[in-house]
Amino acid sequence: MKGWLPFAGGMLAVVLGAVWTLQGLGVLDSGSVMDGVTLWAIVGPIVAVAGVVLIVLAMRARGRR
């Protein structure tokens, strides 16, 4: 049960990072203040990569059991 929280957090970070990236690039037009803002096109991939790292760490923790 130790690895489920980082795994869930990683999945959430990947999804949020993808949404923020698409909003920052202007691909996903949601009427948000984030639409077309370059900052979110930079922050999004960073958050998504951090999420992937969390997922990998969670999977490795589950594999050691």
Coordinates of N, CA and C in Angstrom, one line a residue:
M1 N 0.8 -1.2 0.0 CA 0.0 0.0 0.0 C 0.9 1.3 0.0
K2 N 2.1 1.1 0.2 CA 3.0 2.2 0.2 C 3.2 3.0 -1.1
G3 N 3.1 2.3 -2.2 CA 3.4 3.0 -3.5 C 2.2 3.6 -4.2
W4 N 1.0 3.4 -3.6 CA -0.2 3.9 -4.4 C -0.3 5.4 -4.3
L5 N 0.1 6.1 -3.2 CA 0.0 7.5 -3.1 C 0.9 8.2 -4.1
P6 N 2.2 7.9 -4.2 CA 3.0 8.5 -5.2 C 2.6 8.2 -6.6
F7 N 2.0 7.0 -6.8 CA 1.6 6.6 -8.2 C 0.4 7.5 -8.5
A8 N -0.6 7.7 -7.6 CA -1.8 8.5 -7.9 C -1.4 10.0 -8.1
G9 N -0.4 10.4 -7.3 CA 0.1 11.8 -7.4 C 0.8 12.0 -8.8
G10 N 1.5 11.0 -9.2 CA 2.2 11.1 -10.4 C 1.3 11.1 -11.6
M11 N 0.3 10.3 -11.5 CA -0.7 10.3 -12.6 C -1.4 11.6 -12.7
L12 N -1.8 12.2 -11.6 CA -2.4 13.5 -11.5 C -1.5 14.6 -12.1
A13 N -0.2 14.5 -11.8 CA 0.7 15.5 -12.3 C 0.9 15.4 -13.8
V14 N 0.9 14.2 -14.3 CA 1.1 14.0 -15.8 C -0.2 14.6 -16.5
V15 N -1.3 14.3 -16.0 CA -2.6 14.8 -16.6 C -2.6 16.4 -16.5
L16 N -2.3 16.9 -15.3 CA -2.3 18.4 -15.2 C -1.2 19.0 -16.1
G17 N -0.1 18.4 -16.1 CA 1.0 18.9 -16.9 C 0.6 19.0 -18.4
A18 N 0.0 17.9 -18.8 CA -0.4 17.9 -20.2 C -1.5 18.9 -20.5
V19 N -2.4 19.1 -19.6 CA -3.5 20.1 -19.8 C -2.9 21.5 -19.8
W20 N -2.0 21.8 -18.9 CA -1.3 23.1 -18.8 C -0.5 23.4 -20.0
T21 N 0.2 22.4 -20.5 CA 1.0 22.5 -21.8 C 0.1 22.9 -22.9
L22 N -1.0 22.1 -23.1 CA -1.9 22.4 -24.2 C -2.6 23.8 -24.1
Q23 N -2.9 24.2 -22.9 CA -3.5 25.5 -22.7 C -2.5 26.6 -23.0
G24 N -1.2 26.4 -22.5 CA -0.2 27.4 -22.8 C 0.1 27.5 -24.2
L25 N 0.0 26.4 -25.0 CA 0.3 26.5 -26.4 C -0.9 27.0 -27.2
G26 N -2.0 27.1 -26.6 CA -3.2 27.6 -27.2 C -4.0 26.5 -28.0
V27 N -3.6 25.3 -27.8 CA -4.3 24.2 -28.5 C -5.6 23.9 -27.8
L28 N -5.6 23.9 -26.5 CA -6.8 23.6 -25.7 C -7.4 25.0 -25.3
D29 N -8.5 25.4 -25.9 CA -9.1 26.7 -25.6 C -10.2 26.5 -24.7
S30 N -10.0 26.8 -23.4 CA -11.0 26.6 -22.4 C -11.6 27.9 -21.9
G31 N -11.2 29.0 -22.4 CA -11.6 30.3 -21.8 C -11.0 30.6 -20.5
S32 N -9.9 30.0 -20.2 CA -9.1 30.2 -19.0 C -8.1 31.3 -19.2
V33 N -7.7 31.9 -18.1 CA -6.6 32.9 -18.2 C -5.3 32.3 -18.6
M34 N -5.2 31.0 -18.5 CA -4.0 30.3 -18.9 C -3.8 30.1 -20.4
D35 N -4.9 30.3 -21.1 CA -4.8 30.0 -22.6 C -3.9 31.0 -23.3
G36 N -2.9 30.4 -24.0 CA -2.0 31.2 -24.8 C -0.9 31.8 -24.0
V37 N -0.7 31.5 -22.7 CA 0.3 32.1 -21.9 C 1.5 31.2 -21.9
T38 N 2.6 31.7 -22.4 CA 3.8 30.9 -22.6 C 4.3 30.2 -21.3
L39 N 4.1 30.9 -20.2 CA 4.6 30.3 -18.9 C 4.0 28.9 -18.7
W40 N 2.7 28.7 -19.0 CA 2.1 27.4 -18.8 C 2.6 26.4 -19.8
A41 N 3.1 26.8 -21.0 CA 3.7 25.9 -21.9 C 5.1 25.4 -21.5
I42 N 5.7 26.2 -20.5 CA 7.0 25.8 -19.9 C 6.7 25.0 -18.6
V43 N 5.8 25.4 -17.8 CA 5.6 24.7 -16.5 C 4.9 23.4 -16.7
G44 N 4.0 23.3 -17.7 CA 3.3 22.0 -17.9 C 4.2 20.8 -18.1
P45 N 5.2 20.9 -19.1 CA 6.1 19.7 -19.3 C 6.9 19.4 -18.0
I46 N 7.3 20.4 -17.3 CA 8.1 20.2 -16.1 C 7.3 19.4 -15.1
V47 N 6.0 19.8 -14.9 CA 5.1 19.1 -14.0 C 4.9 17.6 -14.5
A48 N 4.7 17.5 -15.8 CA 4.4 16.1 -16.3 C 5.6 15.2 -16.1
V49 N 6.9 15.7 -16.3 CA 8.1 14.9 -16.1 C 8.2 14.5 -14.7
A50 N 7.9 15.5 -13.8 CA 7.9 15.2 -12.3 C 6.9 14.1 -12.0
G51 N 5.8 14.1 -12.7 CA 4.8 13.0 -12.5 C 5.3 11.7 -13.0
V52 N 6.0 11.7 -14.1 CA 6.5 10.4 -14.6 C 7.6 9.9 -13.6
V53 N 8.4 10.8 -13.0 CA 9.4 10.3 -12.0 C 8.7 9.7 -10.8
L54 N 7.6 10.3 -10.4 CA 6.9 9.8 -9.2 C 6.3 8.4 -9.6
I55 N 5.8 8.3 -10.8 CA 5.2 7.0 -11.2 C 6.3 5.9 -11.2
V56 N 7.4 6.2 -11.7 CA 8.5 5.2 -11.8 C 9.0 4.9 -10.4
L57 N 9.1 5.9 -9.5 CA 9.5 5.6 -8.1 C 8.5 4.7 -7.4
A58 N 7.2 5.0 -7.7 CA 6.2 4.2 -7.0 C 6.2 2.8 -7.5
M59 N 6.4 2.6 -8.8 CA 6.5 1.2 -9.4 C 7.7 0.5 -8.9
R60 N 8.8 1.1 -8.7 CA 10.0 0.5 -8.2 C 9.8 0.1 -6.7
A61 N 9.1 0.9 -5.9 CA 8.8 0.6 -4.5 C 7.9 -0.6 -4.4
R62 N 6.9 -0.7 -5.3 CA 6.0 -1.8 -5.3 C 6.7 -3.1 -5.7
G63 N 7.7 -3.0 -6.6 CA 8.4 -4.1 -7.1 C 9.4 -4.7 -6.1
R64 N 9.8 -3.9 -5.2 CA 10.8 -4.4 -4.1 C 10.1 -5.3 -3.1
R65 N 8.8 -5.3 -3.0 CA 8.1 -6.1 -2.0 C 8.1 -7.5 -2.4

